[in-house]
mmCIF file of C-alpha atoms in Angstrom:
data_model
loop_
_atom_site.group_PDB
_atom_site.id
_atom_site.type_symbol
_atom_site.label_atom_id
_atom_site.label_comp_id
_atom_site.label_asym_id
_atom_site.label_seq_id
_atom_site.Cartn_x
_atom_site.Cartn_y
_atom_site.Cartn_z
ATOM 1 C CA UNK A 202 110.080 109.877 89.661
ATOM 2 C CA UNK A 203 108.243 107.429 87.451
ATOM 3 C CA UNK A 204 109.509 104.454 89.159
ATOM 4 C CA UNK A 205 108.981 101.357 86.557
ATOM 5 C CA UNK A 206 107.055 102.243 83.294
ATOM 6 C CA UNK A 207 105.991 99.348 80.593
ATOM 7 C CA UNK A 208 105.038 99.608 77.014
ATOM 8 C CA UNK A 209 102.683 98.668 75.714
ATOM 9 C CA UNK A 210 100.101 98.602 78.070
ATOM 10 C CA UNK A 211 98.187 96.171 75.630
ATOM 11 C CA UNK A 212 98.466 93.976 72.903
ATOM 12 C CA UNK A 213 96.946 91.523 70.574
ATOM 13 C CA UNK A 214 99.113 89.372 68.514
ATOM 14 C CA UNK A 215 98.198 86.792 65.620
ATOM 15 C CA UNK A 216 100.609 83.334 66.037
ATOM 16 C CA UNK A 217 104.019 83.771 64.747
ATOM 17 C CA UNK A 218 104.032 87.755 65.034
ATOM 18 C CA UNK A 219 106.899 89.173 66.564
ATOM 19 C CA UNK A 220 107.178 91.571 69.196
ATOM 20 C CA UNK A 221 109.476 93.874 71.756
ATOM 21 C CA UNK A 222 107.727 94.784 75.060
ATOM 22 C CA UNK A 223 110.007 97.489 76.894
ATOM 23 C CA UNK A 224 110.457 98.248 80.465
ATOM 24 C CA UNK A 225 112.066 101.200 81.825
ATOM 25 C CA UNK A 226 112.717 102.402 85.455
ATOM 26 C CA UNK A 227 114.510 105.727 86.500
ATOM 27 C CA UNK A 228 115.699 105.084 90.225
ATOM 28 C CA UNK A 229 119.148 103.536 88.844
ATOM 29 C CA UNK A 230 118.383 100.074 89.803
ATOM 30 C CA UNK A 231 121.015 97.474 88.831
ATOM 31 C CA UNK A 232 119.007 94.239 88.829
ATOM 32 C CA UNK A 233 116.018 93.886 86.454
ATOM 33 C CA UNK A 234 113.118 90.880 86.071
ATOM 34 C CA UNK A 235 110.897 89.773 83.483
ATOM 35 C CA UNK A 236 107.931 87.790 84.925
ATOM 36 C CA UNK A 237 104.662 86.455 83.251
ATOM 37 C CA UNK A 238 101.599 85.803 85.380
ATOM 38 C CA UNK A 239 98.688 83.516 84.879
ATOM 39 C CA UNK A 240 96.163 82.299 86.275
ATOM 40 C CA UNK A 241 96.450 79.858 89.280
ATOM 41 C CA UNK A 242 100.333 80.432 88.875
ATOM 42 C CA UNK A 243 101.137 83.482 90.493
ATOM 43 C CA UNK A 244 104.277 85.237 88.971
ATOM 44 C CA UNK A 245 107.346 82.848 87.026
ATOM 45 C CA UNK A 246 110.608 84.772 86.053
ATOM 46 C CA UNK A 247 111.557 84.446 82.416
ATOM 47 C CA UNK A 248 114.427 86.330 82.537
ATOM 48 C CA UNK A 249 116.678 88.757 84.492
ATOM 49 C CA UNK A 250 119.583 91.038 84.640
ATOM 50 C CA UNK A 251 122.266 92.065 87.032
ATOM 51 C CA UNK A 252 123.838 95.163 85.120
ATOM 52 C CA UNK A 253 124.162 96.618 81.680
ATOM 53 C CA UNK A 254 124.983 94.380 79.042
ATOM 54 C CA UNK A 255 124.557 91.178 81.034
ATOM 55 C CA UNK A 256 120.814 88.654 81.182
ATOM 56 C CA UNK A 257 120.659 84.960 82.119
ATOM 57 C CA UNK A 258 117.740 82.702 82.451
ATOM 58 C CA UNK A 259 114.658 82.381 84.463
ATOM 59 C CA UNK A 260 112.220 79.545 85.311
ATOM 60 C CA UNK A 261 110.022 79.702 82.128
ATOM 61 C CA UNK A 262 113.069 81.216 79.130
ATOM 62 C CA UNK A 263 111.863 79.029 76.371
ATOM 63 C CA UNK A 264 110.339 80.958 73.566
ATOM 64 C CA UNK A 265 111.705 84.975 74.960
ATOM 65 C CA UNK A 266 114.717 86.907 74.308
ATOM 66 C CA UNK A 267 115.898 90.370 76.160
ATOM 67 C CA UNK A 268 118.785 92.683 76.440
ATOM 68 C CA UNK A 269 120.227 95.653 78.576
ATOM 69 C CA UNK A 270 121.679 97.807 76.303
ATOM 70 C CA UNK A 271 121.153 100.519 78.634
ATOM 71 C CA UNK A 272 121.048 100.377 82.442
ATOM 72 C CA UNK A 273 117.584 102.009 82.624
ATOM 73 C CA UNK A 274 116.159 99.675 79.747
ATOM 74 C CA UNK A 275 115.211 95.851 79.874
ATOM 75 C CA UNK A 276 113.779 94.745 76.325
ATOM 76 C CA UNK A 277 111.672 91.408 76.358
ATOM 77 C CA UNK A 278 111.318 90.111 73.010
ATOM 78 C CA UNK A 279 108.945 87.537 71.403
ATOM 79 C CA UNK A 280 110.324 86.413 67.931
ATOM 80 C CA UNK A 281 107.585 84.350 66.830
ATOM 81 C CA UNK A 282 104.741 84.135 69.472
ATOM 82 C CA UNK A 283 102.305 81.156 70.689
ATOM 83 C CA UNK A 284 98.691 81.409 71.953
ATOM 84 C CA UNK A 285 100.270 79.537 75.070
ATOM 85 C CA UNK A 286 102.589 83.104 75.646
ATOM 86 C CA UNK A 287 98.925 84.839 76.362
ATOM 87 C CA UNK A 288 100.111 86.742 79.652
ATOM 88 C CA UNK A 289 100.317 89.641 81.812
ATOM 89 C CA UNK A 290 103.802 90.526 81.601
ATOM 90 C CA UNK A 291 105.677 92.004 84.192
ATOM 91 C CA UNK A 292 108.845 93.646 84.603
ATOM 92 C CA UNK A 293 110.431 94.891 88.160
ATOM 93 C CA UNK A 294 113.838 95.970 89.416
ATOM 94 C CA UNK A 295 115.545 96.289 92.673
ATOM 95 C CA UNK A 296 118.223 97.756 94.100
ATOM 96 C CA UNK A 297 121.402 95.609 95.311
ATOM 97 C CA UNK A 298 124.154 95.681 97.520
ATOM 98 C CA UNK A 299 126.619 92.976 98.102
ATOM 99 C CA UNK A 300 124.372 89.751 98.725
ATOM 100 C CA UNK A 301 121.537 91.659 100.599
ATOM 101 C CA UNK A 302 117.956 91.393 99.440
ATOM 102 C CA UNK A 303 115.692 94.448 98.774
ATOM 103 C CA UNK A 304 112.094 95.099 97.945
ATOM 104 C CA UNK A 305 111.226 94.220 93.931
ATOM 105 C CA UNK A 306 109.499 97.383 92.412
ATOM 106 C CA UNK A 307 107.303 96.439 89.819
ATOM 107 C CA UNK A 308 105.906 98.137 86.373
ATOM 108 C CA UNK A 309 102.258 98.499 85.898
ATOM 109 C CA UNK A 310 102.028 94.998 83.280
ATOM 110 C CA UNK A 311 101.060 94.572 79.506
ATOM 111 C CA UNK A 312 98.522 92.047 78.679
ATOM 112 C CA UNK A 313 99.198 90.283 75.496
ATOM 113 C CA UNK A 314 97.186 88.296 73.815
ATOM 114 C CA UNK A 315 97.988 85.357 70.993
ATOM 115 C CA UNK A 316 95.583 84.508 69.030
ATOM 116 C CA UNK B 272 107.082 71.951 91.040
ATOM 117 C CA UNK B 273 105.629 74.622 93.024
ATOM 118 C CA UNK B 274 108.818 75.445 95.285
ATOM 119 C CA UNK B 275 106.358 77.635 97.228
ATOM 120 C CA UNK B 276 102.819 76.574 98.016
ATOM 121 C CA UNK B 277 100.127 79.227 99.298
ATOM 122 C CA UNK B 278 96.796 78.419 100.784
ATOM 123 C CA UNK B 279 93.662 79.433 99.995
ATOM 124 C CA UNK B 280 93.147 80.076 96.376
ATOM 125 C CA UNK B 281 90.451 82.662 97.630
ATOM 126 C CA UNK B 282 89.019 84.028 100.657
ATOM 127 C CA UNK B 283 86.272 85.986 101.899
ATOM 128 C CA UNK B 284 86.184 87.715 105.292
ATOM 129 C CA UNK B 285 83.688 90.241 106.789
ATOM 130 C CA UNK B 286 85.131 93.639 107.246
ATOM 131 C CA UNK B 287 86.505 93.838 110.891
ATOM 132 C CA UNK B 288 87.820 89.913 110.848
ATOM 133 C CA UNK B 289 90.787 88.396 110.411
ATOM 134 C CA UNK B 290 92.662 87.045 107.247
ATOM 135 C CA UNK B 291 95.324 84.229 107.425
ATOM 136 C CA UNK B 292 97.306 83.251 104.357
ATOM 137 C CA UNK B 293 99.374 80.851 104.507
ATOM 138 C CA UNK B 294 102.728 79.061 102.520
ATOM 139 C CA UNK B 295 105.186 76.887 102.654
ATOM 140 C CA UNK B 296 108.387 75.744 101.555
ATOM 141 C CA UNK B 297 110.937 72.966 100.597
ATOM 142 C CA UNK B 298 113.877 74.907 99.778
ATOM 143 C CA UNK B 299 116.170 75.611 103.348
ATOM 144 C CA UNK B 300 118.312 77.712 101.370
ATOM 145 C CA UNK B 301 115.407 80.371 100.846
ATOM 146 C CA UNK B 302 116.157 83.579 103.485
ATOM 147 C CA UNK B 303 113.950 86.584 102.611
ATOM 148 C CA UNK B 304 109.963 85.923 102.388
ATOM 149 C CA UNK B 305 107.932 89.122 100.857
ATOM 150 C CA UNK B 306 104.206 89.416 100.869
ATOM 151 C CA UNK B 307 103.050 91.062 97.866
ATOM 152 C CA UNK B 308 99.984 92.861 97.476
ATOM 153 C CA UNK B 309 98.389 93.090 94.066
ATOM 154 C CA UNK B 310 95.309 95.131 92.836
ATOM 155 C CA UNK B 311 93.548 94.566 89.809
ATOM 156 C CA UNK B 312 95.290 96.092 86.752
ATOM 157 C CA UNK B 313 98.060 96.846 89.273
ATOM 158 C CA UNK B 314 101.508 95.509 89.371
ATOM 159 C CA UNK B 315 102.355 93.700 92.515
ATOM 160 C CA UNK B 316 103.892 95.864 95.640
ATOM 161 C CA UNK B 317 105.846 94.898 98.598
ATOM 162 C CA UNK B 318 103.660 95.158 101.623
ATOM 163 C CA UNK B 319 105.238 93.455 104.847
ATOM 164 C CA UNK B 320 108.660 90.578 104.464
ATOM 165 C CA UNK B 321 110.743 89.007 107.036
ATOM 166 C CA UNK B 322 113.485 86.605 107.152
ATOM 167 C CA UNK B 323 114.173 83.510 109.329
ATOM 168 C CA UNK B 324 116.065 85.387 112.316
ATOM 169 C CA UNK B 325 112.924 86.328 113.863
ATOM 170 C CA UNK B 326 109.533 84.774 114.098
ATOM 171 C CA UNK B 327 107.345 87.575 113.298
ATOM 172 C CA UNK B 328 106.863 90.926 112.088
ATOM 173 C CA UNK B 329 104.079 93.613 112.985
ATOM 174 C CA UNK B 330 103.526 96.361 110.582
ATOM 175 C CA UNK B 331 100.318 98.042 111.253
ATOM 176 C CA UNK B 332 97.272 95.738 110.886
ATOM 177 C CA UNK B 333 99.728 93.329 109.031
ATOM 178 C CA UNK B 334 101.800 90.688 110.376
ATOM 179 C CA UNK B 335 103.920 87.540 109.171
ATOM 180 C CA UNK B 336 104.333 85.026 111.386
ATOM 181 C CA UNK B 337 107.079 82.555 110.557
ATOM 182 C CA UNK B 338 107.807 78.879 111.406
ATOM 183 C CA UNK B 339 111.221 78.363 110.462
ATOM 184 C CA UNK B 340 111.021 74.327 111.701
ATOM 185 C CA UNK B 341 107.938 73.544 110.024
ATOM 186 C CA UNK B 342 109.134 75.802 106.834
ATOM 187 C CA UNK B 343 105.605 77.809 107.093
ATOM 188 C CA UNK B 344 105.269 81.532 107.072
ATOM 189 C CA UNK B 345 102.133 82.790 107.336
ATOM 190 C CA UNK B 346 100.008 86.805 106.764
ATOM 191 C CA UNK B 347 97.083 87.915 109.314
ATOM 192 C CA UNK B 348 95.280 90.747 108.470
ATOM 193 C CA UNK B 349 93.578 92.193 111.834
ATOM 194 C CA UNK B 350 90.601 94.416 111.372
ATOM 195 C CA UNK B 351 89.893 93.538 107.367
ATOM 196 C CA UNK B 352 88.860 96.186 105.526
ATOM 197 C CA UNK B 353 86.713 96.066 102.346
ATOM 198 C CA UNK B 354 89.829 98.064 100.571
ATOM 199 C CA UNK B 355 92.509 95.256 101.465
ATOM 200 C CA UNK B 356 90.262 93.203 98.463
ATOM 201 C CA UNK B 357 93.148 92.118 96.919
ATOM 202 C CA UNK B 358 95.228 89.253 95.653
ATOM 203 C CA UNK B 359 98.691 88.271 97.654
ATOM 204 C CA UNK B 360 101.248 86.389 96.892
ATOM 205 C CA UNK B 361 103.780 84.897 98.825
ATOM 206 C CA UNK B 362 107.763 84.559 97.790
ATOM 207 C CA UNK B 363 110.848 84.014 98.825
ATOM 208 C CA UNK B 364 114.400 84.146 97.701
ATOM 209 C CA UNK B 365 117.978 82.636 97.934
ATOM 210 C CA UNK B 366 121.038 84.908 99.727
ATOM 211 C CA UNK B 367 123.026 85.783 96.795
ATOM 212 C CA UNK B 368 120.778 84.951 94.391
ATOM 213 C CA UNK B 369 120.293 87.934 92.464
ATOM 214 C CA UNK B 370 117.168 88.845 94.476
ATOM 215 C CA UNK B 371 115.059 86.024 92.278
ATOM 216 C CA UNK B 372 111.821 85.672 93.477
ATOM 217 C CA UNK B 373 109.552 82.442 93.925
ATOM 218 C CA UNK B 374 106.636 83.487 93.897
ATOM 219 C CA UNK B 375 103.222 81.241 95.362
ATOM 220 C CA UNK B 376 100.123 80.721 93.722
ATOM 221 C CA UNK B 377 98.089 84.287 95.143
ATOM 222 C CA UNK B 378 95.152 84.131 96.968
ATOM 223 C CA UNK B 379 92.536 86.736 96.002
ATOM 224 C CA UNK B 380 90.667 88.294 99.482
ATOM 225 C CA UNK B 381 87.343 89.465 99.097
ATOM 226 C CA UNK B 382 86.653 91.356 101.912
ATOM 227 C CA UNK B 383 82.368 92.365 102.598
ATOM 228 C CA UNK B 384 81.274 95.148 104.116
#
């Protein structure tokens, strides 16, 4: 049981590159996050899921694009990166039933840098 | 705007004392309030949450205490040990909210031996 796996683990990118970070997790989770931490900020949501097929917006959106093709899978997408996306990326999921809350498990992070 | 505030930005405690983090928040709808624990390199992990029916929970030498009329919750770490040297972050979230987490600033613990 891997729990939540990311990839890459690092990255350097030059402005206006483009890039997919992926985030996998294996204990059938329905909701999935995308977060970026910095420094002083703690961790900001960029985007979520609640099932297959289905995203919506977080705090911070402007600038990423995902998608849940697969239930397992949440893609985070850069299409033409800024220095100001340098980050350590996140990605978690959690279980859910009806409108209860449960623990967030979290991936391991990719740092990217923009240069 | 920070919805959730967390106090210190850093702290350093001789091993055997006691840590206190604290937060607060605006938002009256918020109902479940983690503590996360984060090593370096490490993704965050849940270590201790409560929500407003109660006014504290005890897990081990961890413990929230919460102040549901002064919208403070607070982590004490009895008997700090040089391997709790870690950053935590408060959150909370919304009932029905799709589990969306505000998270606070972190506070990195040093913790000497």
């Amino acid at each position: 049981n891997a729990g939540v796996t990311q990839t890459p683990k690092f990255r350097v990118l030059k402005t206006g590159q483009s890039m997919t970070l992926l985030c996998a997790q294996d204990m059938n989770h329905e909701y999935m996050y995308w977060y970026r931490q910095d420094p002083g900020m703690g961790l900001r949501l960029i985007h979520y899921s609640v099932g297959e097929g289905t995203t919506a917006k977080g705090e911070v959106p402007d600038g990423y694009n995902v998608s849940r093709l697969k239930k397992q899978n949440f893609l985070l997408g850069l299409e033409s990166a800024a220095p100001s996306q340098t980050s350590v990326y996140f990605c978690a999921s959690t279980l859910t039933a009806g409108t209860s809350t449960y623990e967030q498990y979290f991936g391991p992070g990719t740092r990217l840098t923009v240069t | 705007q920070q919805q959730v505030k967390q106090s210190p930005q850093s702290l350093i405690v001789q091993k055997g004392g006691i840590s206190i983090i604290n937060c607060a928040y605006e938002n009256t709808a918020f109902d479940y309030f983690p503590w996360y624990q984060q090593f370096p390199g490490k993704g965050p992990a849940l270590l201790i949450a409560i929500r407003p029916d109660v006014s504290e929970k005890k897990e081990g030498r961890f413990t929230i205490s919460f102040n549901k009329s002064a919208k403070q919750f607070s982590l004490h770490i009895m008997d700090s040990q040089p391997g709790d040297s870690a950053t935590y972050f408060c959150a909370a979230s919304v009932a029905g909210g799709y589990n969306k987490l505000i998270f606070g600033a972190g506070t990195r613990l040093a913790v000497h031996p």
